[in-house]
Amino acid sequence: MEIEERIWRAGKIHYLRPFTAATGLGAGCRSRALERILCDFGIERSFEKANAALKEHYGFELNASAVRRTTLKHAARGRRILEKEYAQGFRVLPTKGPEHVVAETDGSMVCTVEAGLARKDKRPREWKEIRLSVAQPLGSTQARHAAGFNDVEEAGRRWGHCVRHAGWALESTIHVVADGAEWIRLQSREVFGDQAHMLVDFYHVSDYLAAAAPTCRPAKPVPWLHTQQRRLKRGAWKLVVDQMTPWLEPADIRDEDAPVRAAVRYLNNRKENLDYPQAIAKGLPIGSGLIESAHKHVLQARLKKAGCAWLKDNAHDIARLRVIRANEEWPQFWNQKAA
């Protein structure tokens, strides 16, 4: 639609635009419905492909820059909403809630570039860690997420907010599954206290055992690995260590070339977090599938596309906007009154 507008001159440099003043419309103006459509496409695919999708589904197109500006504008609005929510704290817990809340957190690397340089060959790329947290009541299909380029302490606080919104109560047990990273163990203790029971992800333990298997049992590494996994599931981690001890590499061998030593060290350093029998008996997960899935559909699906590099602040805001969507708060985010 094209509209011819009469513009009145008022003085030497001022103009009056009656139509624009009466309708609230102007050049480049977009309705709230159109901005939502642009954001729907812009946080799921590249801005250029989002513009192509606009043409495919609605029969008209703008340009990739318009999609980018609109998406980043509302991503910044989403960041402000979440920061206000995080500032409210979560220390007051209800008495009743889910018996078990599964809580996981981990980092993912995102390719970033510095602002202000136009040519691609002059923009050195740097991989920065963005931390994602997720919490879910046991047996529920709804999860709460939080993400951002935060330091360890702030990531822990955001993790606590996720668990609080997932139903954390005074009588709840927080079941933490992680890859054994020290910062996760410390934040689990700092944020959840004695309510948290941490378990090392079974997949990561199995990964270390799989690397050691060819050394410990060259003829039959796969059956040996399955035997050790069964022992771990019944709580016999010491027996697993004893099976590998005779095959420890000499001290002069580098750690990178000593898979048995790495596996023994990994188990010994995390022996307090290997209680798989109790988790299995209670129906609790022993793998970190919750956070791995969240990484794929919350962060990586948009921020880690092939050849993609982000300004750090833009990646941060897009991650927040995708968190709002993953938390099923998208309709509320676009509610006209709230917006």
mmCIF file of C-alpha atoms in Angstrom, residues 29-331:
data_model
loop_
_atom_site.group_PDB
_atom_site.id
_atom_site.type_symbol
_atom_site.label_atom_id
_atom_site.label_comp_id
_atom_site.label_asym_id
_atom_site.label_seq_id
_atom_site.Cartn_x
_atom_site.Cartn_y
_atom_site.Cartn_z
ATOM 1 C CA CYS A 29 6.878 1.977 10.841
ATOM 2 C CA ARG A 30 5.774 -1.593 11.530
ATOM 3 C CA SER A 31 2.738 -2.860 13.401
ATOM 4 C CA ARG A 32 3.103 -4.933 16.549
ATOM 5 C CA ALA A 33 1.800 -7.978 14.667
ATOM 6 C CA LEU A 34 4.427 -7.567 11.951
ATOM 7 C CA GLU A 35 7.194 -7.089 14.506
ATOM 8 C CA ARG A 36 6.153 -10.324 16.190
ATOM 9 C CA ILE A 37 6.294 -12.126 12.844
ATOM 10 C CA LEU A 38 9.772 -10.755 12.170
ATOM 11 C CA CYS A 39 10.952 -11.868 15.605
ATOM 12 C CA ASP A 40 9.380 -15.305 15.134
ATOM 13 C CA PHE A 41 11.511 -15.762 12.036
ATOM 14 C CA GLY A 42 14.547 -13.787 13.224
ATOM 15 C CA ILE A 43 15.282 -15.866 16.334
ATOM 16 C CA GLU A 44 14.983 -19.166 14.468
ATOM 17 C CA ARG A 45 17.030 -18.563 11.303
ATOM 18 C CA SER A 46 19.484 -16.113 9.801
ATOM 19 C CA PHE A 47 18.071 -12.635 9.175
ATOM 20 C CA GLU A 48 18.384 -13.072 5.418
ATOM 21 C CA LYS A 49 16.518 -16.375 5.483
ATOM 22 C CA ALA A 50 13.965 -14.860 7.850
ATOM 23 C CA ASN A 51 13.218 -12.188 5.248
ATOM 24 C CA ALA A 52 12.845 -14.920 2.608
ATOM 25 C CA ALA A 53 10.413 -16.740 4.907
ATOM 26 C CA LEU A 54 8.403 -13.532 5.227
ATOM 27 C CA LYS A 55 8.102 -13.442 1.452
ATOM 28 C CA GLU A 56 7.176 -17.127 1.282
ATOM 29 C CA HIS A 57 4.479 -17.079 3.959
ATOM 30 C CA TYR A 58 3.020 -13.567 3.681
ATOM 31 C CA GLY A 59 3.703 -12.557 0.086
ATOM 32 C CA PHE A 60 5.905 -9.492 0.731
ATOM 33 C CA GLU A 61 9.415 -8.803 1.932
ATOM 34 C CA LEU A 62 11.322 -6.037 3.690
ATOM 35 C CA ASN A 63 15.056 -6.619 3.936
ATOM 36 C CA ALA A 64 17.448 -8.475 6.213
ATOM 37 C CA SER A 65 18.404 -5.262 8.035
ATOM 38 C CA ALA A 66 14.789 -4.584 8.977
ATOM 39 C CA VAL A 67 14.448 -8.108 10.388
ATOM 40 C CA ARG A 68 17.697 -7.672 12.292
ATOM 41 C CA ARG A 69 16.767 -4.315 13.801
ATOM 42 C CA THR A 70 13.334 -5.502 14.887
ATOM 43 C CA THR A 71 14.617 -8.768 16.367
ATOM 44 C CA LEU A 72 17.437 -7.084 18.296
ATOM 45 C CA LYS A 73 15.099 -4.352 19.551
ATOM 46 C CA HIS A 74 12.775 -6.880 21.153
ATOM 47 C CA ALA A 75 15.700 -9.030 22.276
ATOM 48 C CA ALA A 76 16.929 -6.023 24.273
ATOM 49 C CA ARG A 77 13.422 -5.652 25.697
ATOM 50 C CA GLY A 78 13.509 -9.323 26.697
ATOM 51 C CA ARG A 79 16.852 -8.783 28.421
ATOM 52 C CA ARG A 80 15.431 -5.946 30.495
ATOM 53 C CA ILE A 81 12.434 -8.057 31.504
ATOM 54 C CA LEU A 82 14.595 -10.961 32.642
ATOM 55 C CA GLU A 83 17.075 -8.759 34.489
ATOM 56 C CA LYS A 84 14.197 -7.206 36.415
ATOM 57 C CA GLU A 85 12.928 -10.683 37.250
ATOM 58 C CA TYR A 86 16.368 -11.888 38.382
ATOM 59 C CA ALA A 87 16.796 -8.818 40.588
ATOM 60 C CA GLN A 88 13.790 -9.836 42.695
ATOM 61 C CA GLY A 89 15.665 -12.735 44.322
ATOM 62 C CA PHE A 90 14.417 -16.213 45.197
ATOM 63 C CA ARG A 91 15.308 -16.812 48.839
ATOM 64 C CA VAL A 92 11.739 -17.285 50.119
ATOM 65 C CA LEU A 93 10.785 -20.886 49.369
ATOM 66 C CA PRO A 94 7.374 -22.524 49.791
ATOM 67 C CA THR A 95 7.030 -25.459 52.136
ATOM 68 C CA LYS A 96 5.371 -27.795 49.659
ATOM 69 C CA GLY A 97 6.586 -28.580 46.153
ATOM 70 C CA PRO A 98 7.884 -31.388 43.941
ATOM 71 C CA GLU A 99 9.745 -34.117 45.772
ATOM 72 C CA HIS A 100 12.570 -34.027 43.223
ATOM 73 C CA VAL A 101 13.684 -31.221 40.908
ATOM 74 C CA VAL A 102 16.249 -32.108 38.239
ATOM 75 C CA ALA A 103 18.732 -29.255 37.804
ATOM 76 C CA GLU A 104 21.524 -29.106 35.230
ATOM 77 C CA THR A 105 23.866 -26.432 33.925
ATOM 78 C CA ASP A 106 26.749 -26.291 31.460
ATOM 79 C CA GLY A 107 28.581 -23.990 29.085
ATOM 80 C CA SER A 108 28.606 -23.772 25.290
ATOM 81 C CA MET A 109 31.064 -21.908 23.087
ATOM 82 C CA VAL A 110 29.759 -19.167 20.774
ATOM 83 C CA CYS A 111 31.803 -17.471 18.044
ATOM 84 C CA THR A 112 32.015 -13.694 18.627
ATOM 85 C CA VAL A 113 33.629 -10.724 16.897
ATOM 86 C CA GLU A 114 34.558 -7.240 18.007
ATOM 87 C CA ALA A 115 32.389 -4.291 17.014
ATOM 88 C CA GLY A 116 33.503 -1.460 14.765
ATOM 89 C CA LEU A 117 35.396 -3.302 12.021
ATOM 90 C CA ALA A 118 33.692 -3.506 8.641
ATOM 91 C CA ARG A 119 35.722 -6.028 6.653
ATOM 92 C CA LYS A 120 35.425 -9.656 7.657
ATOM 93 C CA ASP A 121 39.131 -10.378 7.242
ATOM 94 C CA LYS A 122 39.900 -7.658 9.830
ATOM 95 C CA ARG A 123 37.512 -8.993 12.460
ATOM 96 C CA PRO A 124 39.313 -11.646 14.506
ATOM 97 C CA ARG A 125 36.937 -14.234 15.895
ATOM 98 C CA GLU A 126 36.924 -15.355 19.502
ATOM 99 C CA TRP A 127 35.005 -18.212 21.073
ATOM 100 C CA LYS A 128 33.314 -17.224 24.327
ATOM 101 C CA GLU A 129 31.453 -19.445 26.768
ATOM 102 C CA ILE A 130 27.760 -18.829 27.278
ATOM 103 C CA ARG A 131 26.310 -20.676 30.261
ATOM 104 C CA LEU A 132 22.886 -22.315 30.132
ATOM 105 C CA SER A 133 20.863 -23.608 33.082
ATOM 106 C CA VAL A 134 17.735 -25.736 33.089
ATOM 107 C CA ALA A 135 15.466 -27.170 35.787
ATOM 108 C CA GLN A 136 12.509 -29.519 35.616
ATOM 109 C CA PRO A 137 10.343 -31.281 38.209
ATOM 110 C CA LEU A 138 10.780 -35.025 37.972
ATOM 111 C CA GLY A 139 8.155 -36.455 35.626
ATOM 112 C CA SER A 140 7.181 -33.070 34.150
ATOM 113 C CA THR A 141 7.569 -32.046 30.523
ATOM 114 C CA GLN A 142 7.926 -28.327 31.286
ATOM 115 C CA ALA A 143 11.360 -26.895 32.015
ATOM 116 C CA ARG A 144 12.736 -23.507 33.005
ATOM 117 C CA HIS A 145 15.846 -22.062 31.364
ATOM 118 C CA ALA A 146 18.338 -19.233 31.855
ATOM 119 C CA ALA A 147 21.323 -18.269 29.711
ATOM 120 C CA GLY A 148 23.963 -15.593 29.310
ATOM 121 C CA PHE A 149 27.648 -14.675 29.213
ATOM 122 C CA ASN A 150 27.787 -14.680 33.004
ATOM 123 C CA ASP A 151 30.561 -15.330 35.456
ATOM 124 C CA VAL A 152 30.342 -18.387 37.688
ATOM 125 C CA GLU A 153 28.568 -16.660 40.593
ATOM 126 C CA GLU A 154 25.964 -14.990 38.384
ATOM 127 C CA ALA A 155 25.388 -18.239 36.490
ATOM 128 C CA GLY A 156 24.730 -19.898 39.830
ATOM 129 C CA ARG A 157 22.149 -17.276 40.763
ATOM 130 C CA ARG A 158 20.388 -17.675 37.416
ATOM 131 C CA TRP A 159 20.441 -21.431 37.958
ATOM 132 C CA GLY A 160 18.760 -20.907 41.303
ATOM 133 C CA HIS A 161 16.008 -18.855 39.635
ATOM 134 C CA CYS A 162 15.357 -21.695 37.189
ATOM 135 C CA VAL A 163 15.004 -24.220 39.987
ATOM 136 C CA ARG A 164 12.820 -21.833 42.015
ATOM 137 C CA HIS A 165 10.402 -21.394 39.105
ATOM 138 C CA ALA A 166 10.434 -25.160 38.539
ATOM 139 C CA GLY A 167 8.953 -25.649 42.005
ATOM 140 C CA TRP A 168 11.882 -25.708 44.444
ATOM 141 C CA ALA A 169 10.466 -25.992 47.955
ATOM 142 C CA LEU A 170 11.828 -26.551 51.443
ATOM 143 C CA GLU A 171 11.027 -30.254 51.239
ATOM 144 C CA SER A 172 12.398 -30.744 47.713
ATOM 145 C CA THR A 173 15.548 -32.611 46.753
ATOM 146 C CA ILE A 174 17.584 -30.951 43.995
ATOM 147 C CA HIS A 175 18.998 -33.683 41.763
ATOM 148 C CA VAL A 176 22.030 -32.223 39.985
ATOM 149 C CA VAL A 177 23.531 -34.093 37.030
ATOM 150 C CA ALA A 178 26.752 -32.629 35.607
ATOM 151 C CA ASP A 179 29.907 -33.537 33.739
ATOM 152 C CA GLY A 180 32.040 -33.186 36.861
ATOM 153 C CA ALA A 181 33.182 -29.595 36.304
ATOM 154 C CA GLU A 182 34.403 -28.061 39.546
ATOM 155 C CA TRP A 183 32.495 -24.788 39.124
ATOM 156 C CA ILE A 184 29.214 -26.690 38.832
ATOM 157 C CA ARG A 185 29.919 -28.656 42.004
ATOM 158 C CA LEU A 186 30.778 -25.494 43.937
ATOM 159 C CA GLN A 187 27.728 -23.573 42.693
ATOM 160 C CA SER A 188 25.475 -26.532 43.437
ATOM 161 C CA ARG A 189 26.637 -26.435 47.055
ATOM 162 C CA GLU A 190 26.526 -22.624 47.212
ATOM 163 C CA VAL A 191 23.031 -22.195 45.752
ATOM 164 C CA PHE A 192 21.144 -25.287 46.913
ATOM 165 C CA GLY A 193 23.042 -26.228 50.065
ATOM 166 C CA ASP A 194 22.257 -29.610 51.621
ATOM 167 C CA GLN A 195 19.163 -30.013 49.444
ATOM 168 C CA ALA A 196 21.343 -30.803 46.423
ATOM 169 C CA HIS A 197 22.542 -34.302 45.562
ATOM 170 C CA MET A 198 25.031 -34.199 42.693
ATOM 171 C CA LEU A 199 25.608 -37.082 40.286
ATOM 172 C CA VAL A 200 28.306 -37.275 37.620
ATOM 173 C CA ASP A 201 26.817 -37.749 34.178
ATOM 174 C CA PHE A 202 27.005 -41.467 33.329
ATOM 175 C CA TYR A 203 27.880 -40.694 29.720
ATOM 176 C CA HIS A 204 31.005 -38.739 30.701
ATOM 177 C CA VAL A 205 32.178 -41.544 32.993
ATOM 178 C CA SER A 206 31.568 -44.055 30.199
ATOM 179 C CA ASP A 207 33.546 -41.856 27.819
ATOM 180 C CA TYR A 208 36.613 -42.106 30.066
ATOM 181 C CA LEU A 209 36.160 -45.863 30.438
ATOM 182 C CA ALA A 210 35.776 -46.301 26.673
ATOM 183 C CA ALA A 211 39.106 -44.532 26.140
ATOM 184 C CA ALA A 212 40.785 -46.824 28.692
ATOM 185 C CA ALA A 213 39.184 -50.045 27.418
ATOM 186 C CA PRO A 214 41.688 -50.818 24.586
ATOM 187 C CA THR A 215 44.543 -50.667 27.112
ATOM 188 C CA CYS A 216 42.838 -52.685 29.854
ATOM 189 C CA ARG A 217 41.377 -55.342 27.552
ATOM 190 C CA PRO A 218 42.899 -55.128 24.064
ATOM 191 C CA ALA A 219 41.155 -58.266 22.805
ATOM 192 C CA LYS A 220 37.618 -57.416 23.952
ATOM 193 C CA PRO A 221 37.346 -53.679 24.793
ATOM 194 C CA VAL A 222 33.571 -53.415 24.268
ATOM 195 C CA PRO A 223 32.560 -56.300 26.609
ATOM 196 C CA TRP A 224 35.026 -54.932 29.186
ATOM 197 C CA LEU A 225 33.397 -51.497 28.958
ATOM 198 C CA HIS A 226 29.889 -52.929 29.393
ATOM 199 C CA THR A 227 31.048 -54.888 32.445
ATOM 200 C CA GLN A 228 32.413 -51.728 34.087
ATOM 201 C CA GLN A 229 29.210 -49.842 33.307
ATOM 202 C CA ARG A 230 27.133 -52.529 35.027
ATOM 203 C CA ARG A 231 29.424 -52.342 38.032
ATOM 204 C CA LEU A 232 29.023 -48.582 38.239
ATOM 205 C CA LYS A 233 25.236 -48.911 38.137
ATOM 206 C CA ARG A 234 25.300 -51.207 41.141
ATOM 207 C CA GLY A 235 27.706 -48.919 43.018
ATOM 208 C CA ALA A 236 30.936 -50.897 42.640
ATOM 209 C CA TRP A 237 33.073 -47.997 41.437
ATOM 210 C CA LYS A 238 36.027 -49.144 43.579
ATOM 211 C CA LEU A 239 36.052 -52.443 41.707
ATOM 212 C CA VAL A 240 36.169 -50.510 38.433
ATOM 213 C CA VAL A 241 39.201 -48.575 39.685
ATOM 214 C CA ASP A 242 40.876 -51.803 40.862
ATOM 215 C CA GLN A 243 40.379 -53.312 37.409
ATOM 216 C CA MET A 244 42.238 -50.397 35.807
ATOM 217 C CA THR A 245 44.995 -49.892 38.381
ATOM 218 C CA PRO A 246 47.354 -52.629 37.041
ATOM 219 C CA TRP A 247 47.250 -50.946 33.635
ATOM 220 C CA LEU A 248 48.218 -47.446 34.784
ATOM 221 C CA GLU A 249 50.677 -45.752 32.458
ATOM 222 C CA PRO A 250 54.175 -44.814 33.695
ATOM 223 C CA ALA A 251 54.551 -41.363 35.231
ATOM 224 C CA ASP A 252 56.699 -40.119 32.348
ATOM 225 C CA ILE A 253 53.822 -40.611 29.876
ATOM 226 C CA ARG A 254 51.914 -37.419 29.068
ATOM 227 C CA ASP A 255 48.345 -37.146 30.359
ATOM 228 C CA GLU A 256 47.078 -36.858 26.777
ATOM 229 C CA ASP A 257 48.517 -40.320 26.069
ATOM 230 C CA ALA A 258 47.420 -41.928 29.348
ATOM 231 C CA PRO A 259 43.680 -42.778 29.133
ATOM 232 C CA VAL A 260 43.773 -45.268 32.031
ATOM 233 C CA ARG A 261 45.373 -42.738 34.364
ATOM 234 C CA ALA A 262 42.804 -40.135 33.296
ATOM 235 C CA ALA A 263 39.903 -42.513 33.975
ATOM 236 C CA VAL A 264 41.223 -43.537 37.406
ATOM 237 C CA ARG A 265 41.821 -39.903 38.382
ATOM 238 C CA TYR A 266 38.356 -38.915 37.140
ATOM 239 C CA LEU A 267 36.633 -41.572 39.278
ATOM 240 C CA ASN A 268 38.744 -40.996 42.392
ATOM 241 C CA ASN A 269 38.189 -37.233 42.299
ATOM 242 C CA ARG A 270 34.398 -37.679 42.009
ATOM 243 C CA LYS A 271 33.771 -40.721 44.180
ATOM 244 C CA GLU A 272 31.190 -38.830 46.250
ATOM 245 C CA ASN A 273 29.081 -38.234 43.132
ATOM 246 C CA LEU A 274 28.831 -41.800 41.777
ATOM 247 C CA ASP A 275 25.753 -43.045 43.634
ATOM 248 C CA TYR A 276 23.981 -44.416 40.574
ATOM 249 C CA PRO A 277 22.051 -47.177 42.447
ATOM 250 C CA GLN A 278 20.152 -44.633 44.569
ATOM 251 C CA ALA A 279 19.280 -42.487 41.546
ATOM 252 C CA ILE A 280 18.096 -45.514 39.568
ATOM 253 C CA ALA A 281 15.995 -46.746 42.496
ATOM 254 C CA LYS A 282 14.236 -43.372 42.731
ATOM 255 C CA GLY A 283 13.685 -43.076 38.981
ATOM 256 C CA LEU A 284 16.049 -40.114 38.690
ATOM 257 C CA PRO A 285 18.113 -39.542 35.529
ATOM 258 C CA ILE A 286 21.780 -40.527 35.547
ATOM 259 C CA GLY A 287 22.575 -38.724 32.298
ATOM 260 C CA SER A 288 22.693 -35.042 31.371
ATOM 261 C CA GLY A 289 20.249 -35.341 28.498
ATOM 262 C CA LEU A 290 18.168 -32.436 29.821
ATOM 263 C CA ILE A 291 20.934 -29.850 29.457
ATOM 264 C CA GLU A 292 22.295 -31.362 26.226
ATOM 265 C CA SER A 293 18.841 -31.104 24.643
ATOM 266 C CA ALA A 294 18.439 -27.547 25.952
ATOM 267 C CA HIS A 295 21.767 -26.547 24.405
ATOM 268 C CA LYS A 296 20.572 -27.720 21.011
ATOM 269 C CA HIS A 297 17.111 -26.153 20.917
ATOM 270 C CA VAL A 298 17.694 -23.015 23.039
ATOM 271 C CA LEU A 299 21.189 -21.855 22.039
ATOM 272 C CA GLN A 300 22.851 -23.807 19.270
ATOM 273 C CA ALA A 301 19.886 -23.828 16.874
ATOM 274 C CA ARG A 302 20.352 -20.049 16.382
ATOM 275 C CA LEU A 303 23.687 -18.971 17.793
ATOM 276 C CA LYS A 304 25.878 -21.718 16.325
ATOM 277 C CA LYS A 305 24.804 -21.866 12.702
ATOM 278 C CA ALA A 306 27.531 -22.605 10.159
ATOM 279 C CA GLY A 307 29.719 -19.551 9.547
ATOM 280 C CA CYS A 308 27.854 -17.493 12.134
ATOM 281 C CA ALA A 309 29.679 -14.940 14.316
ATOM 282 C CA TRP A 310 28.029 -12.511 16.748
ATOM 283 C CA LEU A 311 28.684 -9.314 18.576
ATOM 284 C CA LYS A 312 28.742 -10.468 22.179
ATOM 285 C CA ASP A 313 25.902 -8.184 23.329
ATOM 286 C CA ASN A 314 23.671 -9.260 20.433
ATOM 287 C CA ALA A 315 24.286 -12.946 21.125
ATOM 288 C CA HIS A 316 23.507 -12.313 24.785
ATOM 289 C CA ASP A 317 20.193 -10.644 23.943
ATOM 290 C CA ILE A 318 19.176 -13.284 21.381
ATOM 291 C CA ALA A 319 19.887 -15.991 23.970
ATOM 292 C CA ARG A 320 17.608 -14.210 26.452
ATOM 293 C CA LEU A 321 14.836 -13.939 23.877
ATOM 294 C CA ARG A 322 15.099 -17.638 23.095
ATOM 295 C CA VAL A 323 14.982 -18.370 26.829
ATOM 296 C CA ILE A 324 11.681 -16.486 27.061
ATOM 297 C CA ARG A 325 10.327 -18.573 24.219
ATOM 298 C CA ALA A 326 11.636 -21.853 25.690
ATOM 299 C CA ASN A 327 10.032 -20.961 29.038
ATOM 300 C CA GLU A 328 6.664 -20.712 27.244
ATOM 301 C CA GLU A 329 6.346 -16.997 28.046
ATOM 302 C CA TRP A 330 6.165 -15.921 24.410
ATOM 303 C CA PRO A 331 2.427 -14.935 24.439
#
